[in-house]
XYZ file of C-alpha atoms in Angstrom:
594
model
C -48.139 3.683 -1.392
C -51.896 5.047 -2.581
C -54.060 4.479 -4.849
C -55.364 6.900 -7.483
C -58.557 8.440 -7.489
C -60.093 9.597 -10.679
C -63.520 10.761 -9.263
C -65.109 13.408 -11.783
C -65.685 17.339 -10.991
C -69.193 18.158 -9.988
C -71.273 19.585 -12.726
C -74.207 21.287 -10.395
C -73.619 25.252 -10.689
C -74.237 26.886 -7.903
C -76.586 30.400 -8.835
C -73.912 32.853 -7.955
C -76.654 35.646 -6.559
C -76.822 33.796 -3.649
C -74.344 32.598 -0.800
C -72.516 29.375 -1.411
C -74.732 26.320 0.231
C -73.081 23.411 1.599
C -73.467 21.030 -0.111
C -73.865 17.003 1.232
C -72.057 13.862 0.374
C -75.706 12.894 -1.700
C -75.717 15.973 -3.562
C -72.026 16.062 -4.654
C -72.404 12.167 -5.495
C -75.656 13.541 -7.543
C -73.487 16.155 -9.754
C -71.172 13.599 -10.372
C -73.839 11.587 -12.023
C -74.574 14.588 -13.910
C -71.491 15.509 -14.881
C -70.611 11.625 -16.449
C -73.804 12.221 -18.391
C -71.834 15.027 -20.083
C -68.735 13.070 -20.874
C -70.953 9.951 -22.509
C -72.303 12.564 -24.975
C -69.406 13.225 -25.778
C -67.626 9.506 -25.945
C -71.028 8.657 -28.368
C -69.994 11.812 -31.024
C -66.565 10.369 -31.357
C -68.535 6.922 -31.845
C -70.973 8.098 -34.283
C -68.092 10.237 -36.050
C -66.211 6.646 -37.050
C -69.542 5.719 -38.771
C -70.287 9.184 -40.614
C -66.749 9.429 -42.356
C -66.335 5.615 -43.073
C -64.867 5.325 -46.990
C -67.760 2.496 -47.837
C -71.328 2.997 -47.646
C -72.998 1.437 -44.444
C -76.654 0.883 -43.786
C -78.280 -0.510 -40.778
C -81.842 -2.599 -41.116
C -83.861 -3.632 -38.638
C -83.631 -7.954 -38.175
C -86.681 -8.487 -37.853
C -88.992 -6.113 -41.027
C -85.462 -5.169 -43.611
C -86.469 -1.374 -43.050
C -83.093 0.677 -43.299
C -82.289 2.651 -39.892
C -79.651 4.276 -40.567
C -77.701 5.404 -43.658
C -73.948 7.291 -43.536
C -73.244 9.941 -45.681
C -70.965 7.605 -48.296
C -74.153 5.212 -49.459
C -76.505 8.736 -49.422
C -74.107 10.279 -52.067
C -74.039 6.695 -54.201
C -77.459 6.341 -54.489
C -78.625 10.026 -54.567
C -81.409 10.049 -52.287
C -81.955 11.797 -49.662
C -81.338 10.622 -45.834
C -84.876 11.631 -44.599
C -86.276 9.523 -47.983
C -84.149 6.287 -47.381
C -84.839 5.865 -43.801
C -88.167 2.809 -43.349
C -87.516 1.826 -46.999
C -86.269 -1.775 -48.427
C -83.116 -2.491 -50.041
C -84.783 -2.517 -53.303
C -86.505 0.840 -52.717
C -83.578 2.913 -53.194
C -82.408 0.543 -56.192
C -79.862 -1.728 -54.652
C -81.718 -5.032 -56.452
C -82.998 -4.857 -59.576
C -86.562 -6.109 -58.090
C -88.222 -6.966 -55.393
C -88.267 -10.499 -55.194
C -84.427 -10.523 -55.438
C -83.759 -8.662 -52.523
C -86.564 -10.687 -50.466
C -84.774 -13.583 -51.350
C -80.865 -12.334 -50.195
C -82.767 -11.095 -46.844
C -84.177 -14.540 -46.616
C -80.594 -15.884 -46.979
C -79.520 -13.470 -44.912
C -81.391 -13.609 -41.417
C -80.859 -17.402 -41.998
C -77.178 -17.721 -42.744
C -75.930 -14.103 -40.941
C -73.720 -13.443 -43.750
C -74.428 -12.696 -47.638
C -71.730 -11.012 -50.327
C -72.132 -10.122 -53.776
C -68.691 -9.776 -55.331
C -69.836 -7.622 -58.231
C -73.677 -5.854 -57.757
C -74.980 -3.034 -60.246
C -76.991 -0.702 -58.437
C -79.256 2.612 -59.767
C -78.960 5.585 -58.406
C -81.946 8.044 -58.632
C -80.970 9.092 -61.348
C -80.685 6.109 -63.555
C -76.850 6.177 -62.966
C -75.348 2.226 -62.961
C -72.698 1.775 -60.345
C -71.169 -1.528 -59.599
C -70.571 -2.331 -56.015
C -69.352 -5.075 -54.017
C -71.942 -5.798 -51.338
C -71.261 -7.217 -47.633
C -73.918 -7.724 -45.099
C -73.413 -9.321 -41.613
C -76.027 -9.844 -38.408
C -74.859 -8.738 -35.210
C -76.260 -8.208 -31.732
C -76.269 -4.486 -29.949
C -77.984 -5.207 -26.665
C -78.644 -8.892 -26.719
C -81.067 -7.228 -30.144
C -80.104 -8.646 -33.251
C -78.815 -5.736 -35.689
C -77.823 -6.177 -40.148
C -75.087 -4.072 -40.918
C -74.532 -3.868 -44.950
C -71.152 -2.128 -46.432
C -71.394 -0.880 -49.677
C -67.378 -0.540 -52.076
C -68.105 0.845 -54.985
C -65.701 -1.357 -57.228
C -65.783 0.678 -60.809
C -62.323 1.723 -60.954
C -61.747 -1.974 -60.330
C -63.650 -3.677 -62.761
C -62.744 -1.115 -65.702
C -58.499 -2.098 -64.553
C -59.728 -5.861 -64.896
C -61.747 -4.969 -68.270
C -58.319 -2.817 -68.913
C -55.851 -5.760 -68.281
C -58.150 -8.334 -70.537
C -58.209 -6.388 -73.173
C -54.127 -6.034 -73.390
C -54.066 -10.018 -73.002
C -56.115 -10.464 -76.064
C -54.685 -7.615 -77.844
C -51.151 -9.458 -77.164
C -52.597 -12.480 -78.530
C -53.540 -11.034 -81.656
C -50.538 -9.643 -82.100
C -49.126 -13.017 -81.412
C -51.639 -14.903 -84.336
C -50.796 -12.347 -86.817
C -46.967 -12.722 -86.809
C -47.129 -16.436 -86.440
C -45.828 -17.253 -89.773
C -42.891 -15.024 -89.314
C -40.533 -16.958 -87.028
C -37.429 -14.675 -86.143
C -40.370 -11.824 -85.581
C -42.459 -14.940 -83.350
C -40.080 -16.094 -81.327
C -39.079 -12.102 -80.619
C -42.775 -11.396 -79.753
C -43.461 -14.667 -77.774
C -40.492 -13.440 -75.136
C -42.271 -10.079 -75.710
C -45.778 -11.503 -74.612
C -44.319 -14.085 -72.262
C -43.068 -11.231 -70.493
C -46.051 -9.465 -70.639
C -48.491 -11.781 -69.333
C -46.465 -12.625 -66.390
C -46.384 -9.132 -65.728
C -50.030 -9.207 -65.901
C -50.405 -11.884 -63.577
C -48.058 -10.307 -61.153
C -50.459 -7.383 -61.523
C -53.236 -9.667 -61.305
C -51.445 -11.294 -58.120
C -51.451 -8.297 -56.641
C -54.397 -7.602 -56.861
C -55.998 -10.739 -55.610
C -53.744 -10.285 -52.363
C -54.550 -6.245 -52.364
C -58.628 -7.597 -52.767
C -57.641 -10.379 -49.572
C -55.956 -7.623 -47.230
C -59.291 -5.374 -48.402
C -62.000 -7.581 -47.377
C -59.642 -8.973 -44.058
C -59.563 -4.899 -43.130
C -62.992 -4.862 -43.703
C -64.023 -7.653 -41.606
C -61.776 -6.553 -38.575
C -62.917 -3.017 -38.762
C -66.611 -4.013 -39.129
C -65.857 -6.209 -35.802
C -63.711 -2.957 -34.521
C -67.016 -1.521 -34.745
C -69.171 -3.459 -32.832
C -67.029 -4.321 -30.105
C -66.339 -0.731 -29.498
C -69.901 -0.211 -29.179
C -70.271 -2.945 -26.448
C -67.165 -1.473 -24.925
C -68.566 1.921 -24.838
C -72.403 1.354 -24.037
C -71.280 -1.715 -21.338
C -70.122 0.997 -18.774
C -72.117 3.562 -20.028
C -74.882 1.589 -18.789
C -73.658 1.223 -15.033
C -73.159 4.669 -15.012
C -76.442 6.133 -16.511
C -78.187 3.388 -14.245
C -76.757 4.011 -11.139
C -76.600 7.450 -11.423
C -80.172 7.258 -11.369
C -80.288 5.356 -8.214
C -78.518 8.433 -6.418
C -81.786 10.264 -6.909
C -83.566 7.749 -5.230
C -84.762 8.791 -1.410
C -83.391 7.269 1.555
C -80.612 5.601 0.177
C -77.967 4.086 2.852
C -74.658 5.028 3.424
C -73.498 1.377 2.278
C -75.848 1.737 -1.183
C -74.268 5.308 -1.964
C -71.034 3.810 -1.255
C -71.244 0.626 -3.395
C -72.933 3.101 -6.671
C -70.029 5.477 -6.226
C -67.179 2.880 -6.695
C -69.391 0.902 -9.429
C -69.845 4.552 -10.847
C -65.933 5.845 -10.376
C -64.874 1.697 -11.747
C -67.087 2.253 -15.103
C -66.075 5.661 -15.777
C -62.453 4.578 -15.705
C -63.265 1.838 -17.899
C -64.694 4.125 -20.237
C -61.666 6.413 -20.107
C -59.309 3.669 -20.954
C -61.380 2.427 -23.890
C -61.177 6.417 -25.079
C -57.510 7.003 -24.117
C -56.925 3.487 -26.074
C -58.565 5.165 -29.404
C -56.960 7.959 -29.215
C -53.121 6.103 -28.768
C -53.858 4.431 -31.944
C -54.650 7.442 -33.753
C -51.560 8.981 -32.634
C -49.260 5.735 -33.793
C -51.504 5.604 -36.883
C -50.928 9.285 -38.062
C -47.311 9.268 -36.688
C -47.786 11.908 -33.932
C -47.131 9.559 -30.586
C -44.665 10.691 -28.358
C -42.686 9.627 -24.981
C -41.613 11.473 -22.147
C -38.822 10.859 -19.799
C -38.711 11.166 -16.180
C -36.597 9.331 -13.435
C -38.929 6.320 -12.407
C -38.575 4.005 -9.323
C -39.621 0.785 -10.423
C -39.671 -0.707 -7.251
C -42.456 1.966 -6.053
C -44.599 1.462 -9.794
C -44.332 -2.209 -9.675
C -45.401 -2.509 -5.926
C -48.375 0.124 -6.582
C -49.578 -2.117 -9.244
C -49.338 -5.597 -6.995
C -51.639 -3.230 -4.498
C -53.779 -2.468 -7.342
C -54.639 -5.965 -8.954
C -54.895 -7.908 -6.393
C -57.472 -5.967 -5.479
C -58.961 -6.882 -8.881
C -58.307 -10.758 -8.332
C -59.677 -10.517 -5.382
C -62.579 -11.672 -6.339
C -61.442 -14.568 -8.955
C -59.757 -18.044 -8.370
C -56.512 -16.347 -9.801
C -53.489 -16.062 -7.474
C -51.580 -13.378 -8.238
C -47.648 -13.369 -7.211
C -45.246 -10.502 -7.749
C -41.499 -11.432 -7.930
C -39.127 -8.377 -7.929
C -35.442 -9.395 -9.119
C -33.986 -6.494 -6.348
C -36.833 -5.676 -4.020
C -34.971 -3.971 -1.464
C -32.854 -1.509 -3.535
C -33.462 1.784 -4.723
C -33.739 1.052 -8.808
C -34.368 4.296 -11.098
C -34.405 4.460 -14.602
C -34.665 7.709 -16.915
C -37.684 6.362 -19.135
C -41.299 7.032 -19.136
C -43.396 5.812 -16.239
C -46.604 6.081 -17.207
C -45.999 4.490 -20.509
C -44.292 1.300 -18.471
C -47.359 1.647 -16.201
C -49.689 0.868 -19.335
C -47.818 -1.522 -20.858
C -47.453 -3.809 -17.682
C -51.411 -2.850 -17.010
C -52.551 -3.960 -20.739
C -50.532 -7.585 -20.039
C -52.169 -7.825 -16.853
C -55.845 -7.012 -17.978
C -54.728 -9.714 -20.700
C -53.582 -12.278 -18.499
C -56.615 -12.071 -16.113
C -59.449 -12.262 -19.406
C -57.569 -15.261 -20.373
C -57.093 -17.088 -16.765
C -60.167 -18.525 -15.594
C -58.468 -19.969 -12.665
C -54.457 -20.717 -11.822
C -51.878 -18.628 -11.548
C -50.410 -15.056 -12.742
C -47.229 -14.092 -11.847
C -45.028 -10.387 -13.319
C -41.833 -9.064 -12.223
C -38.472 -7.926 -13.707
C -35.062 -8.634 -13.580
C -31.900 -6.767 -14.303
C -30.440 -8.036 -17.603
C -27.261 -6.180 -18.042
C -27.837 -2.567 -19.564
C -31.363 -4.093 -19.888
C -34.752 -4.142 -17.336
C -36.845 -6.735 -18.386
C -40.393 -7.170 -17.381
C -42.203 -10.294 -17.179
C -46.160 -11.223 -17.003
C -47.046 -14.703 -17.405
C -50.075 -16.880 -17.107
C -51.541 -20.412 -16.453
C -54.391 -19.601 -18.575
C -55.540 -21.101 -22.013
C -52.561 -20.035 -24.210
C -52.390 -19.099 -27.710
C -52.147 -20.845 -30.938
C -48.769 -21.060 -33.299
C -51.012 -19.100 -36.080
C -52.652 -16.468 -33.307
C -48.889 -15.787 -31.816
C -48.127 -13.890 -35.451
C -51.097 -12.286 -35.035
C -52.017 -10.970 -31.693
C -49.888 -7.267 -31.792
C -51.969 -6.025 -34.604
C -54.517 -3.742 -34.349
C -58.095 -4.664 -34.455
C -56.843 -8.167 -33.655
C -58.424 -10.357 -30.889
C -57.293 -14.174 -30.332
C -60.727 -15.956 -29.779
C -61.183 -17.270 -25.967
C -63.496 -19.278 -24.151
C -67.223 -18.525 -24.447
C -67.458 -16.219 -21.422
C -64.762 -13.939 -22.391
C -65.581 -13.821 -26.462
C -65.121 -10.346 -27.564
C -64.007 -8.693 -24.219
C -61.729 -5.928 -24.808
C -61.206 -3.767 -28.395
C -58.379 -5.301 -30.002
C -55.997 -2.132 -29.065
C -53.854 -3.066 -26.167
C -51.073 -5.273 -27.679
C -50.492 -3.556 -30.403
C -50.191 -0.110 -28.509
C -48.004 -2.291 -26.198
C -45.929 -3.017 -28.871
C -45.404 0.469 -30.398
C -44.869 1.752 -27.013
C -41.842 -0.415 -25.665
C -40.297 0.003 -29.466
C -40.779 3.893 -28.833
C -38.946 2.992 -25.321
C -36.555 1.466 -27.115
C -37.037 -1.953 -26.105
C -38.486 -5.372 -27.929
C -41.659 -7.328 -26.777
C -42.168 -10.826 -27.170
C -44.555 -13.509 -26.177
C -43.915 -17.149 -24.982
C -47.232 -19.892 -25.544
C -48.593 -22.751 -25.807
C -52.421 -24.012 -25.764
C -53.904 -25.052 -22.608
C -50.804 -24.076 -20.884
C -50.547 -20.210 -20.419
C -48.808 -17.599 -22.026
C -45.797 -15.159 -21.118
C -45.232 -11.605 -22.080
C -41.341 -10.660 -21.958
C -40.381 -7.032 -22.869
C -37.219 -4.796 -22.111
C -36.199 -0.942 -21.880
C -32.524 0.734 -21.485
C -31.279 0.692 -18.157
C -28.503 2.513 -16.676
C -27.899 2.632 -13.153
C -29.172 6.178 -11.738
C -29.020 7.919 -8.508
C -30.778 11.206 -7.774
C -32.059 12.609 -4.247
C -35.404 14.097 -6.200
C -37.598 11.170 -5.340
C -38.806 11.092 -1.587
C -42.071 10.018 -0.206
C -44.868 11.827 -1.051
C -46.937 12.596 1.820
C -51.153 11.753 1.821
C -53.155 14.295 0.807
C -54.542 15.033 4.000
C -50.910 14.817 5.656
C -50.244 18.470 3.228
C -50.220 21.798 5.104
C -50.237 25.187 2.910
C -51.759 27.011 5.796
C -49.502 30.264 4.699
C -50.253 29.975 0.929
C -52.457 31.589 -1.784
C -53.274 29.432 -4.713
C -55.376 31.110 -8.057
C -57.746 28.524 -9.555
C -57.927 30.300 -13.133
C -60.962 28.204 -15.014
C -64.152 29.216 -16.587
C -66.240 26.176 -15.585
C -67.544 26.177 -11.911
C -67.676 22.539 -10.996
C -64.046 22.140 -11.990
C -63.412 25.405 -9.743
C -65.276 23.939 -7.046
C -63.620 20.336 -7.419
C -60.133 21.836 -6.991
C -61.199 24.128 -3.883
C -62.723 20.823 -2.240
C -59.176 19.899 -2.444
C -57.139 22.159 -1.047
C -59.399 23.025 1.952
C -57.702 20.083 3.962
C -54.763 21.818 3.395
C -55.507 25.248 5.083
C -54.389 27.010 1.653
C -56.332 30.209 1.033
C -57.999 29.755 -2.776
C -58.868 32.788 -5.420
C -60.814 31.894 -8.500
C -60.671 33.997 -12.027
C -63.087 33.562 -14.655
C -60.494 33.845 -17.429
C -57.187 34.751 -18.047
C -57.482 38.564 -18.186
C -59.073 38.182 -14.792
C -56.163 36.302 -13.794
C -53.653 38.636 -14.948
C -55.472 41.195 -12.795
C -55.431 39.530 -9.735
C -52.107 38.520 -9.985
C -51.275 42.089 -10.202
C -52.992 43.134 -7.046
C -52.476 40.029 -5.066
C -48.433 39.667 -4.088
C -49.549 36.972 -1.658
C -50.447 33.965 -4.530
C -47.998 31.555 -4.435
C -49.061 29.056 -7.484
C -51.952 29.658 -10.390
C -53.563 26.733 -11.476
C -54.262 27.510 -15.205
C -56.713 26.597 -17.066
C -55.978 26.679 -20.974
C -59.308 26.780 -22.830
C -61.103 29.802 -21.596
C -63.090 32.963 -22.800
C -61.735 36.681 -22.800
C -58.374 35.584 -22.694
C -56.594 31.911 -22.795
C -54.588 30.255 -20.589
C -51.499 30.313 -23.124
C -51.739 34.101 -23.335
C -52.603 34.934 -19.574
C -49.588 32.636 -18.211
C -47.419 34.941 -20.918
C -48.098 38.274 -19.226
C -48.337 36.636 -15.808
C -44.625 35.498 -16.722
C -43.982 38.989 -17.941
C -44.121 40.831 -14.391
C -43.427 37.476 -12.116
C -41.913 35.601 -13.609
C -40.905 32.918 -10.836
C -44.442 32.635 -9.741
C -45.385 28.769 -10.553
C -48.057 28.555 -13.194
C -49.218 24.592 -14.162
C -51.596 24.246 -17.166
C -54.814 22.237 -17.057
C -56.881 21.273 -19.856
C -59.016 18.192 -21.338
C -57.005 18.199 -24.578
C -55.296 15.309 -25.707
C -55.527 14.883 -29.247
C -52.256 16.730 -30.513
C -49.334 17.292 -27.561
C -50.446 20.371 -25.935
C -48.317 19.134 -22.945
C -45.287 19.514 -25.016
C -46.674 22.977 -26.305
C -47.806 24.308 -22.628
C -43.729 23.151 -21.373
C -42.429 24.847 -24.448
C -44.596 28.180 -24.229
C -43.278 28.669 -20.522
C -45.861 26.800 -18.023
C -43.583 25.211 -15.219
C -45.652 21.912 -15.436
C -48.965 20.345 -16.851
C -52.136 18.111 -15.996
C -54.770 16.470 -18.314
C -57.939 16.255 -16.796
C -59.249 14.087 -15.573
C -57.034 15.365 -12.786
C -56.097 12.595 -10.473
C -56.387 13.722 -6.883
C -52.925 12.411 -5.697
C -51.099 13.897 -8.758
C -52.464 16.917 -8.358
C -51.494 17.274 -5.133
C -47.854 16.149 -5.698
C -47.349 18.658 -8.247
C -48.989 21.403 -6.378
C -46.505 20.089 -3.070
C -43.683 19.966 -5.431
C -43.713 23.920 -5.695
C -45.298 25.163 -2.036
C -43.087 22.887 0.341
C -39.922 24.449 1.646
C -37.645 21.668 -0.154
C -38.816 22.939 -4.000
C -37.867 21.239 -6.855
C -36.470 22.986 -9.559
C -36.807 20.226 -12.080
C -40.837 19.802 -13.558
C -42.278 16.417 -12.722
C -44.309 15.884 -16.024
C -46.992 14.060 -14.799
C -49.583 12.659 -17.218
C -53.401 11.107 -17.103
């Protein structure tokens, strides 16, 4: 039993002119800081790139003056003005009211009400150009400070199908008039026109329902929005702030201790919230995958009793695990870390929605059939919510405290996940009484020698062994060499692939090359090919921060014996690396995944 350890590399870079310092426990805490900086940047472009290519046009005013804030490039193109020359300007600046005194009046309504719509709203471009738009504005709070959000749908293809489908009504009524003296030729064009207008008002029906499912979208992904931003900027602020109390002299041993975990706790909040965003652009676009591997469930289901009742700790929740066979080896061919999300998502649920009682999860053998529980005393779910809750963007509304916790991802990745198992997932509730989660995955009875006890990290001993570290970026390089020096292995580092090639060729003693596959010179996919070419039994795994396509599945298929995506976790690292230096070598790849 352990528990994983996602710390981040350092980011400090060492000036390589000079001798290696040592460096201390405040210093390396200090480039970790650093380092999570980095990685915010980079969680606030993928933020900023949801607003940018958003299909409507979206401005942001201040609460308090009207002044526009922010414009994305959809609204700039509609109204033809320039970003730099709509930024401090009113609504009816830029020619979204037709006066003045109009739009001071819907701001008025506005700020008082939080919500205003205009169904159908011309609007002037700069260049005189009438567009008619549907107009949605809402008042929300970013940072306990009160923000107005305004979508912009440009409805003209609508409105001309409407003017379209009015016009063939009263042409068909004219038609009808005309030949009303004729009655063989009336009663033949009545059916005709019957016919017609109910097709019209099936068109018409659809429409209304197509306008419905619009504006619902709408609303959830406006919601989407914001809750993403307090999901992202909640632990980006424990990080940035206690980052900056590393730098702060004379801190205690107990203080650096307590900002590291708070630090380490809010980064891997902020990786789930990322890794959740991008799982629902893979199911969305129809490019998810799972992996199969032989999982003890015993072992995952114990780890994660370890884990959460760590997080309970805390709460007036008590938190029972029930195992159907506790004391027997059961393995199933499936995909572990999948299972381990899906049974992590109910938990996370269970806990936001149990202020105090009772949480119990499990499974039980059900024929050809595992089927895991997690169930609740908490405050349940309404009949309408229960047909609701695995969609995306949805959230079932709790008590005050817990009101828009969480994005609105989990169950519905849930979902897609045990279907991609091959299982079914269904929920069990009633209101003030709890809730409980049922889902199942194929089981067949296995039996394989290839799972044994992984030893701790400091219990590994490589004292006769040469690993590469092949990556471009120093604090990862120095991360990984941390690592192994409690295991007496003897480290080289290359710059980039060609360097690696060349080492490889003068250095018979390396035993395993860590690979990195984003580099300069050369790349990790083409290095690890001519590496291959002159040893090929020499273990090469693939790292890499990629996760957006399935460069695991390339890496496999282009010849790497196994694969990591950072960030590494130290005990899986370790593992793999184990798996290939200790005398009992598996032949088999353990594709492990963050």
């Amino acid at each position: 039993m352990f528990e994983m350890d996602n710390s981040l590399s350092k980011r400090n870079t060492p000036d390589k002119k000079f001798p290696k310092a040592v460096q201390t426990k405040e210093s390396l805490v200090k480039n970790e800081g650093l380092q999570l900086n980095e990685k915010l940047i980079e969680s606030g472009i993928r933020y900023r790139r949801l607003f940018e290519t958003a299909k409507d046009g979206i401005l942001i005013l201040d609460f308090e003056t009207g002044n526009i804030v922010d414009a994305n490039p959809f609204i700039v193109r509609l109204i033809g003005f320039p970003l730099n020359e709509i930024l401090g300007k009113k609504l009816w600046e830029i020619g979204l009211f037709s006066n003045k005194e109009e739009s001071e009046l819907a701001f008025a309504e506005l700020k008082k009400n939080g919500y205003i719509r205009f169904e159908d709203m011309p609007i002037q471009n700069r260049n005189g150009k009438i567009t008619e738009v549907e107009f949605i504005s809402n008042v929300y709070l970013e940072n306990k400070t009160k923000i107005i959000q305004c979508n912009i749908r440009d409805i003209t293809e609508r409105i001309k199908t409407e003017i379209a489908l009015r016009k063939s009504e009263q042409d068909l009524k004219e038609q009808n008039t005309e030949y009303a003296d004729l009655n063989t030729e009336y009663l033949a064009l009545n059916e005709k026109l019957t016919k017609s207008i109910n097709r019209i008002q099936h068109i018409n029906n659809d429409l209304i329902i197509a306008k419905e499912k619009a504006e619902e979208s709408d609303k959830l992904k406006s919601a989407f929005l914001s809750n993403m931003s307090h999901e992202i900027r909640t632990p980006m602020n424990a990080i940035i702030g206690f980052s900056e109390f590393l730098l702060h002299p004379g801190l205690t041993n107990d203080k650096l201790e307590r900002y590291v975990q708070i630090i380490k706790a809010s980064s891997q909040q902020l990786l789930s919230v990322i890794n959740d965003i991008m799982d629902i652009s893979k199911l969305e676009a129809g490019q998810f995958s799972v992996d199969s591997e032989l999982v003890n469930i015993n072992k995952l289901m114990n780890e994660l009793f370890v884990t959460y009742k760590k997080i309970v700790g805390n709460k007036k929740i008590i938190l029972i695990y029930s195992p159907d066979k506790p004391n027997e080896l059961i393995q199933v061919n499936t995909d572990g870390i999948r299972i381990r999300q899906i049974i992590c998502n109910l938990l996370n649920n269970a806990i936001k929605f149990t202020k105090e009682g009772e949480i119990r999860f499990g499974y039980t053998i059900q024929g050809n059939f595992l089927e895991f529980y997690v169930s609740d005393s908490g405050i349940g779910i309404t009949p309408e919510n229960l047909a609701l809750i695995f969609q995306s963007f949805r959230q079932v509304e709790g008590t005050r405290e817990n009101l828009n916790e969480g994005n609105g991802l989990g169950l519905s990745i849930s979902k897609a996940l045990v279907e991609k198992l091959g299982g079914t997932i269904t929920v069990y509730s009633e209101p003030g009484k709890g809730s409980r989660f049922v889902f199942t995955i194929p089981y067949w009875h296995v039996t394989d020698d290839r799972i044994t006890t992984t030893p701790k990290t400091d219990e590994y001993s490589w004292d006769n062994k040469t690993v590469l570290i092949v990556e471009d970026d120093l604090n990862n390089h120095s991360y990984i060499k941390e690592l192994l020096s409690h295991t007496k292995a003897r480290t080289i580092h290359a710059w980039d692939g060609k360097q690696a090639f060349e080492l490889v060729k003068t250095h018979p003693e390396i035993s395993l090359i860590l690979m990195d596959l984003k580099m300069p010179v050369m790349d990790g996919y083409e290095s690890m090919r001519l590496i291959k070419q002159i040893k090929p039994g020499l273990p090469v795994i693939a790292q890499t921060a990629y996760s957006n396509t399935d460069p695991r599945q390339k890496a496999m298929d282009g010849g790497f014996d196994n694969y990591l995506i950072k960030p590494i976790d130290r005990v899986l690292l370790m593992e793999v690396i184990n798996n290939y230096l200790s005398n009992n070598f598996r032949a088999v790849p353990i594709h492990l995944e963050n």
